[in-house]
Structure formats: C-alpha cells, structure tokens
CSV table of C-alpha atoms in Angstrom, one decimal:
chain,number,residue,atom,x,y,z
V,258,MET,CA,116.8,112.9,85.3
V,259,LYS,CA,113.5,114.3,83.8
V,260,VAL,CA,110.1,113.4,85.0
V,261,THR,CA,106.8,114.3,83.0
V,262,VAL,CA,103.6,114.8,84.9
V,263,VAL,CA,100.7,114.6,82.4
V,264,GLY,CA,97.5,116.3,83.6
V,265,ALA,CA,98.4,120.0,85.3
V,266,GLY,CA,94.9,119.8,87.9
V,267,ASN,CA,95.1,119.4,91.2
V,268,VAL,CA,96.9,115.9,91.5
V,269,GLY,CA,99.2,116.5,88.9
V,270,ALA,CA,100.0,119.9,89.9
V,271,THR,CA,100.8,118.7,93.6
V,272,CYS,CA,103.1,115.8,92.3
V,273,ALA,CA,105.1,118.3,90.1
V,274,ASP,CA,105.2,120.5,93.1
V,275,VAL,CA,106.4,117.8,95.4
V,276,LEU,CA,109.2,116.7,93.1
V,277,ALA,CA,110.4,119.9,92.3
V,278,THR,CA,110.5,120.8,96.0
V,279,ARG,CA,112.3,117.6,96.9
V,280,GLU,CA,114.4,118.5,94.2
V,281,ILE,CA,113.9,114.6,92.6
V,282,ALA,CA,114.9,115.2,89.4
V,283,ASN,CA,116.6,117.9,87.2
V,284,GLU,CA,113.6,119.0,85.1
V,285,VAL,CA,110.0,118.4,85.5
V,286,VAL,CA,107.6,118.8,82.6
V,287,LEU,CA,103.9,119.8,83.3
V,288,VAL,CA,101.5,118.7,80.3
V,289,ASP,CA,97.7,119.5,79.8
V,290,ILE,CA,95.4,120.0,77.2
V,291,LYS,CA,93.9,123.3,78.6
V,292,GLU,CA,96.3,126.4,76.8
V,293,GLY,CA,98.3,128.0,79.6
V,294,PHE,CA,97.3,125.8,82.2
V,295,ALA,CA,100.2,124.0,82.8
V,296,GLU,CA,102.6,126.9,82.0
V,297,GLY,CA,101.1,128.8,84.6
V,298,LYS,CA,101.1,126.1,87.1
V,299,ALA,CA,104.7,125.5,86.2
V,300,LEU,CA,105.7,128.9,86.3
V,301,ASP,CA,104.2,129.4,89.6
V,302,ILE,CA,106.4,126.3,90.9
V,303,TRP,CA,109.6,127.9,89.4
V,304,GLN,CA,108.9,131.0,91.1
V,305,LYS,CA,108.8,129.2,94.3
V,306,ALA,CA,112.3,127.8,93.9
V,307,PRO,CA,114.1,130.7,95.5
V,308,ILE,CA,111.9,131.2,98.6
V,309,ILE,CA,112.0,127.2,99.5
V,310,GLY,CA,115.3,126.6,97.9
V,311,TYR,CA,115.7,124.1,95.3
V,312,ASP,CA,116.8,124.0,91.6
V,313,THR,CA,114.9,121.9,89.9
V,314,ARG,CA,113.4,123.3,86.9
V,315,THR,CA,109.4,123.0,86.3
V,316,VAL,CA,108.3,123.6,82.6
V,317,GLY,CA,104.7,123.7,81.1
V,318,VAL,CA,103.3,122.7,77.9
V,319,THR,CA,99.9,122.7,76.3
V,320,GLY,CA,99.5,119.6,74.5
V,321,ASP,CA,102.7,119.2,73.2
V,322,TYR,CA,104.5,115.9,74.0
V,323,SER,CA,107.9,116.4,72.1
V,324,ARG,CA,108.9,118.6,75.0
V,325,THR,CA,108.3,115.3,77.1
V,326,ALA,CA,110.6,113.5,75.0
V,327,ASP,CA,113.2,111.2,76.9
V,328,SER,CA,111.7,111.5,80.3
V,329,ASP,CA,112.7,108.9,82.9
V,330,VAL,CA,109.4,108.5,84.2
V,331,VAL,CA,105.8,109.6,83.3
V,332,VAL,CA,103.2,110.1,85.8
V,333,ILE,CA,99.6,110.3,84.2
V,334,THR,CA,96.9,112.1,86.3
V,335,SER,CA,94.6,112.9,83.1
V,336,GLY,CA,91.0,112.2,83.3
V,337,LEU,CA,87.7,113.5,84.7
V,338,PRO,CA,87.8,114.0,88.4
V,339,ARG,CA,85.0,112.4,90.6
V,340,LYS,CA,81.9,114.3,91.5
V,341,PRO,CA,79.4,113.6,94.4
V,342,GLY,CA,77.4,110.6,93.9
V,343,MET,CA,79.9,109.5,91.3
V,344,SER,CA,81.7,105.8,91.5
V,345,ARG,CA,85.4,105.2,90.3
V,346,ASP,CA,83.6,102.9,87.9
V,347,ASP,CA,81.1,105.7,86.5
V,348,LEU,CA,84.3,107.2,85.0
V,349,ILE,CA,85.5,104.2,83.1
V,350,SER,CA,84.3,105.1,79.3
V,351,THR,CA,85.6,108.9,79.4
V,352,ASN,CA,89.0,108.3,81.3
V,353,ALA,CA,89.7,105.2,79.4
V,354,GLY,CA,90.2,107.1,76.0
V,355,ILE,CA,92.4,109.6,77.6
V,356,VAL,CA,94.4,107.3,79.1
V,357,LYS,CA,94.7,105.7,75.8
V,358,SER,CA,95.6,108.8,73.9
V,359,VAL,CA,98.1,109.8,76.4
V,360,THR,CA,99.9,106.4,76.9
V,361,GLU,CA,100.3,106.8,73.1
V,362,GLN,CA,101.9,110.1,73.1
V,363,VAL,CA,104.1,109.2,75.9
V,364,VAL,CA,105.7,105.9,74.4
V,365,LYS,CA,106.0,107.7,70.9
V,366,TYR,CA,108.3,110.3,72.7
V,367,SER,CA,109.6,108.5,75.7
V,368,PRO,CA,109.7,104.7,74.5
V,369,ASN,CA,112.0,103.8,77.8
V,370,ALA,CA,110.0,105.8,80.7
V,371,ILE,CA,108.5,103.9,83.5
V,372,ILE,CA,104.7,105.0,83.4
V,373,ILE,CA,102.8,105.3,86.8
V,374,ILE,CA,98.9,105.8,86.4
V,375,VAL,CA,97.2,107.7,89.0
V,376,SER,CA,93.9,108.3,86.8
V,377,ASN,CA,90.9,107.0,88.2
V,378,PRO,CA,89.2,104.2,88.2
V,379,LEU,CA,92.7,103.3,88.7
V,380,ASP,CA,92.8,99.6,88.5
V,381,VAL,CA,91.4,99.3,85.3
V,382,MET,CA,93.2,102.6,83.9
V,383,THR,CA,96.8,100.9,84.8
V,384,TYR,CA,95.1,98.1,82.7
V,385,GLN,CA,94.5,100.5,79.8
V,386,ALA,CA,97.7,102.0,80.1
V,387,HIS,CA,99.5,98.6,80.0
V,388,LEU,CA,97.3,97.1,77.1
V,389,THR,CA,98.4,100.6,75.0
V,390,SER,CA,102.4,100.8,75.8
V,391,GLY,CA,102.8,97.1,75.3
V,392,LYS,CA,105.3,97.5,78.2
V,393,ASP,CA,106.5,94.9,80.6
V,394,ARG,CA,104.0,94.8,83.5
V,395,THR,CA,107.3,96.0,86.0
V,396,LYS,CA,107.3,99.5,83.9
V,397,VAL,CA,103.6,100.0,84.1
V,398,PHE,CA,101.9,100.1,87.4
V,399,GLY,CA,99.2,102.4,89.3
V,400,MET,CA,99.5,104.7,92.5
V,401,ALA,CA,97.0,103.3,95.0
V,402,GLY,CA,98.3,101.6,97.9
V,403,ILE,CA,100.6,104.4,99.0
V,404,LEU,CA,97.7,106.6,99.1
V,405,ASP,CA,95.4,103.9,100.9
V,406,THR,CA,98.1,102.9,103.3
V,407,ALA,CA,98.5,107.0,104.1
V,408,ARG,CA,95.2,107.3,105.0
V,409,TYR,CA,94.9,104.0,107.1
V,410,ARG,CA,98.4,105.2,109.0
V,411,ALA,CA,96.9,108.9,109.5
V,412,PHE,CA,93.5,107.6,111.1
V,413,LEU,CA,95.6,105.4,113.3
V,414,ALA,CA,98.0,108.0,114.5
V,415,GLU,CA,95.2,110.1,115.2
V,416,ALA,CA,93.5,107.4,117.3
V,417,LEU,CA,96.7,106.6,119.2
V,418,ASN,CA,97.9,110.2,119.5
V,419,VAL,CA,101.0,109.1,118.1
V,420,SER,CA,103.4,109.9,115.0
V,421,PRO,CA,102.4,108.6,111.8
V,422,LYS,CA,106.1,108.2,111.0
V,423,ASP,CA,106.2,105.3,113.3
V,424,ILE,CA,103.5,103.3,111.5
V,425,GLN,CA,103.5,100.8,109.0
V,426,ALA,CA,101.0,99.4,107.2
V,427,VAL,CA,100.1,97.2,104.2
V,428,LEU,CA,96.6,97.3,102.4
V,429,MET,CA,96.2,95.3,99.5
V,430,GLY,CA,93.1,94.8,96.5
V,431,GLY,CA,91.7,97.2,94.6
V,432,HIS,CA,91.7,100.9,95.1
V,433,GLY,CA,88.6,101.9,96.6
V,434,ASP,CA,86.0,100.2,98.9
V,435,THR,CA,86.9,96.6,98.4
V,436,MET,CA,90.5,97.4,99.2
V,437,VAL,CA,92.1,94.6,101.6
V,438,PRO,CA,93.1,95.5,104.9
V,439,LEU,CA,95.9,93.7,106.8
V,440,PRO,CA,95.9,94.6,110.2
V,441,ARG,CA,98.5,91.7,110.9
V,442,TYR,CA,101.2,93.6,108.9
V,443,THR,CA,100.5,97.2,110.5
V,444,THR,CA,102.9,97.9,113.3
V,445,VAL,CA,103.4,101.2,115.4
V,446,GLY,CA,107.3,101.3,116.3
V,447,GLY,CA,107.5,97.9,115.9
V,448,ILE,CA,104.5,96.8,117.8
V,449,PRO,CA,101.6,95.0,116.4
V,450,VAL,CA,98.8,97.8,116.2
V,451,THR,CA,96.2,94.8,117.8
V,452,GLU,CA,98.2,95.2,120.9
V,453,LEU,CA,97.6,98.8,120.9
V,454,ILE,CA,94.0,99.4,119.7
V,455,GLY,CA,90.9,97.8,120.2
V,456,LYS,CA,89.0,95.4,117.5
V,457,ALA,CA,86.1,97.4,117.3
V,458,GLU,CA,87.9,100.8,117.0
V,459,LEU,CA,90.2,99.2,114.4
V,460,ASP,CA,87.5,97.8,112.0
V,461,ALA,CA,86.1,101.6,112.1
V,462,ILE,CA,89.3,103.1,110.9
V,463,VAL,CA,89.7,100.3,108.4
V,464,GLN,CA,86.2,100.9,107.1
V,465,ARG,CA,86.9,104.8,107.0
V,466,THR,CA,90.0,103.9,105.0
V,467,ALA,CA,88.2,102.1,102.2
V,468,GLN,CA,85.9,105.0,102.0
V,469,GLY,CA,88.6,107.6,102.4
V,470,GLY,CA,88.4,108.8,98.7
V,471,GLY,CA,84.7,109.0,98.9
V,472,GLU,CA,84.5,111.1,102.1
V,473,LEU,CA,86.5,113.7,100.8
V,474,VAL,CA,84.6,114.0,97.7
V,475,LYS,CA,81.4,114.8,99.9
V,476,LEU,CA,83.3,117.0,101.9
V,477,MET,CA,85.2,119.4,98.8
V,478,GLY,CA,82.7,118.3,96.1
V,479,THR,CA,85.7,116.7,94.3
V,480,SER,CA,88.5,114.0,94.4
V,481,ALA,CA,91.6,114.6,97.0
V,482,TRP,CA,94.8,116.0,95.5
V,483,TYR,CA,97.6,116.7,98.3
V,484,ALA,CA,97.9,113.2,99.5
V,485,PRO,CA,97.5,111.7,96.0
V,486,GLY,CA,99.9,114.4,94.2
V,487,ALA,CA,102.5,113.3,97.3
V,488,ALA,CA,102.3,109.7,96.8
V,489,ALA,CA,102.8,109.6,93.2
V,490,ALA,CA,105.9,111.8,93.8
V,491,GLN,CA,107.1,109.2,96.6
V,492,MET,CA,107.0,106.4,93.8
V,493,VAL,CA,108.7,108.5,91.3
V,494,GLU,CA,111.4,109.2,94.2
V,495,ALA,CA,112.1,105.5,94.9
V,496,ILE,CA,112.7,104.9,91.0
V,497,VAL,CA,114.9,107.8,90.4
V,498,ARG,CA,116.9,107.3,93.6
V,499,ASP,CA,117.0,103.4,93.0
V,500,GLN,CA,115.7,103.2,96.6
V,501,ARG,CA,114.3,100.0,96.6
V,502,ARG,CA,111.3,100.7,98.7
V,503,VAL,CA,108.7,98.4,99.8
V,504,PHE,CA,105.3,99.6,98.6
V,505,PRO,CA,102.2,98.4,97.8
V,506,VAL,CA,101.1,99.1,94.2
V,507,CYS,CA,98.8,98.4,91.3
V,508,ILE,CA,100.3,95.6,89.1
V,509,LYS,CA,99.2,92.8,87.0
V,510,LEU,CA,99.4,89.7,89.2
V,511,GLU,CA,101.0,86.9,87.0
V,512,GLY,CA,100.1,84.0,89.5
V,513,GLU,CA,101.1,85.5,92.7
V,514,TYR,CA,98.3,84.8,95.3
V,515,GLY,CA,96.5,82.4,92.9
V,516,ILE,CA,95.5,85.4,90.4
V,517,ASP,CA,96.3,86.1,87.0
V,518,GLY,CA,95.8,88.9,84.7
V,519,VAL,CA,94.1,91.1,87.2
V,520,TYR,CA,95.4,94.4,88.4
V,521,LEU,CA,95.3,94.6,91.8
V,522,GLY,CA,97.3,96.3,94.8
V,523,ALA,CA,100.1,94.4,95.9
V,524,PRO,CA,103.5,94.7,98.0
V,525,VAL,CA,106.4,95.2,95.7
V,526,ILE,CA,110.2,96.5,95.9
V,527,LEU,CA,110.4,99.6,93.6
V,528,GLY,CA,113.7,100.9,92.4
V,529,LYS,CA,115.2,102.3,89.0
V,530,ASN,CA,114.0,99.4,86.9
V,531,GLY,CA,110.7,100.0,88.1
V,532,ILE,CA,108.9,96.9,90.0
V,533,GLU,CA,111.9,94.9,91.1
V,534,LYS,CA,109.8,92.2,92.6
V,535,VAL,CA,106.3,91.2,93.7
V,536,ILE,CA,106.3,90.2,97.3
V,537,GLU,CA,104.0,87.4,98.0
V,538,LEU,CA,102.5,87.7,102.1
V,539,GLN,CA,101.2,84.3,103.6
V,540,LEU,CA,97.6,85.5,103.9
V,541,ASN,CA,95.1,83.8,106.2
V,542,ASP,CA,91.6,82.2,104.9
V,543,GLU,CA,90.0,85.6,105.9
V,544,GLU,CA,92.2,87.7,104.0
V,545,LYS,CA,92.6,85.4,101.1
V,546,ALA,CA,88.5,85.7,100.9
V,547,LEU,CA,89.0,89.5,101.2
V,548,LEU,CA,91.0,89.4,98.4
V,549,GLU,CA,89.2,87.3,95.8
V,550,THR,CA,86.3,89.5,96.6
V,551,SER,CA,88.4,92.6,95.6
V,552,CYS,CA,89.6,90.7,92.5
V,553,GLY,CA,86.0,89.7,91.6
V,554,HIS,CA,85.0,93.5,91.6
V,555,VAL,CA,88.3,94.9,89.6
V,556,LYS,CA,87.9,92.0,87.1
V,557,GLU,CA,84.1,93.1,86.4
V,558,VAL,CA,85.4,96.6,85.5
V,559,MET,CA,88.3,95.1,83.4
V,560,ASP,CA,85.7,93.2,81.4
V,561,ALA,CA,83.5,96.3,81.2
V,562,LEU,CA,86.3,98.1,79.3
V,563,ASP,CA,87.2,95.2,77.1
V,564,LYS,CA,83.4,95.4,75.8
V,565,MET,CA,83.6,99.1,75.2
V,566,SER,CA,87.0,98.6,73.3
V,567,GLN,CA,85.4,95.8,71.5
V,568,ALA,CA,82.4,98.1,70.5
V,569,ASN,CA,84.2,100.8,69.1
V,570,ALA,CA,86.8,98.6,67.6
C-alpha cells in the first residue's frame, strides 16, 4: 500500500508520522512546494524507525507528483493555516486555488486514489476537490468529524475523569462554529452521557468543542496539528485495512437528511472502497433545525466559491 500526504507542514507531517509509526502503509510519500522541506521531514521520520520500531518507508519530494504515482490514498493538507482573528472562510480564495491545483496533479498520477481533504475551510475545500477530480462522492471526502468528536470526547473525559477510550460520540454538520452536537448519541462505556453529567455542563462542553479550533489558534497563533494529523491517519487506516469503521466525515449529501448537494459532516461506514454507506440517524426537531442552520452556512461558502470560480473563468 502506498499513501501520499500533500503538504509537509505541521498537519501533513503529523499525519505521515502516525501512518509510518502505525505501519499503515508500506510507503508514505510526503510532498511540499518548499524546497527540501518534505525531504527533511520524511528523512527525520524514517530515522525514527529504528528507535520506535517500524518498517514503513517515508519519502519526501518537492513538487514532483510523479513520485506519488499509483497511490492508494492521498491526504491533502495543503493551504494556508489560520491566523488569530482569521475565520476559516477568510481562507477560501487562496486555499481553493491550491486545492484545485493539487487535486489535478493527484488525479493525473493516481487516478484510482481515494482522496481525503484536510485543508480549510474544510467543507468547501472538499467541494473544490470533488469538482476538480470528477470522482464519485464516495472517493473524495473531508476529515472534520473525527477531529471534532475527538475534542468533544477529550473534554468529556476530563470532566467525568474517565478514559477517553470509553466515550463514543457523533457530531454532524459543518466544521466549525455551526457543527451539530448530538448528546443523545453520546455514551460513556455504553451509558448515555446525559445520565452522568448535567445539562449546563454538557452544553458548555459542546460550545467549547464548536470553538475548539479557534481556542487553539488563540493559544498558539496557528492551527492545531497533532489531533488533525492523527484524525486523517485514522481515516487512512480504516480504508487501507478495510476496517469498516463508523466515522463522521464531510461528504456531499444527496438526499440524506433532506439535504441535496451540500458538503456536511455525517456518519458513514469507511472501508476499502472509501465511503461504503452513509448512515441516516433519526434526528429530532431540534437536531434537524441545527443541521439546517449549519447547512445554510456551508451553502453560503460554497456559493461564494462558485462566484469566485465564475469570475476567474
């Protein structure tokens, strides 16, 4: 198995490192436009192999997509990171151009690859990659839900003083402030979370989760990378090993939840063919209203991208 990670910045390098450490693929190719940057990161990861004990070869290249040929899965992390005071939507113009260019190269050399988008703003960058690649929605999708649920689960584990391993959760909608929490589907060792924590405290955790990316930007001056990189690697693992894991991912909805043509986070089964199935939950009225609000926000950004594309045509 061969996996390519485009973008050797913090998120991309972390993703490549997790893929190598967990021996998820035989070879991981790291690509970047900055001269020597991907080569250095890949070499550093490879030199860690004798210490940790893994066999995955990591190779770095500067802009040479021919070296990525015949990749089974490609993770795209390219683009500018968020800076303090900058929303994800502020990134749309620049990052859409980058994602479009990268996707063209990926499809040229790995026409059968499954593509995972991590670039922000996530939902609309997934839309851009889908448009550019011409692939089925089951082969091009975005990483957001795993990261969002990981933050949610981490905060809950802290509040309840339990292992995060025992917390299962689902979040839906757009990546960011309009994400849709689903406490009804959150359990701790099989126990509904609502039996273990009060509504006010749970609401505060949900709110912190929705603003999780912004919290880290304020603290560090840039976007997160450890959790996002690991989340992307977990998606790759589910595909490469055909695990059929149930994860929330950003996918183009085609009638599910009464939504058509909008890229939103929804639970799916992830396996060797990419998205094997979209799972439709029985949402209550409150949850449906939140999802519709999130859908409207994402649609606005998609429309903005369409206008930019028309203007540049």
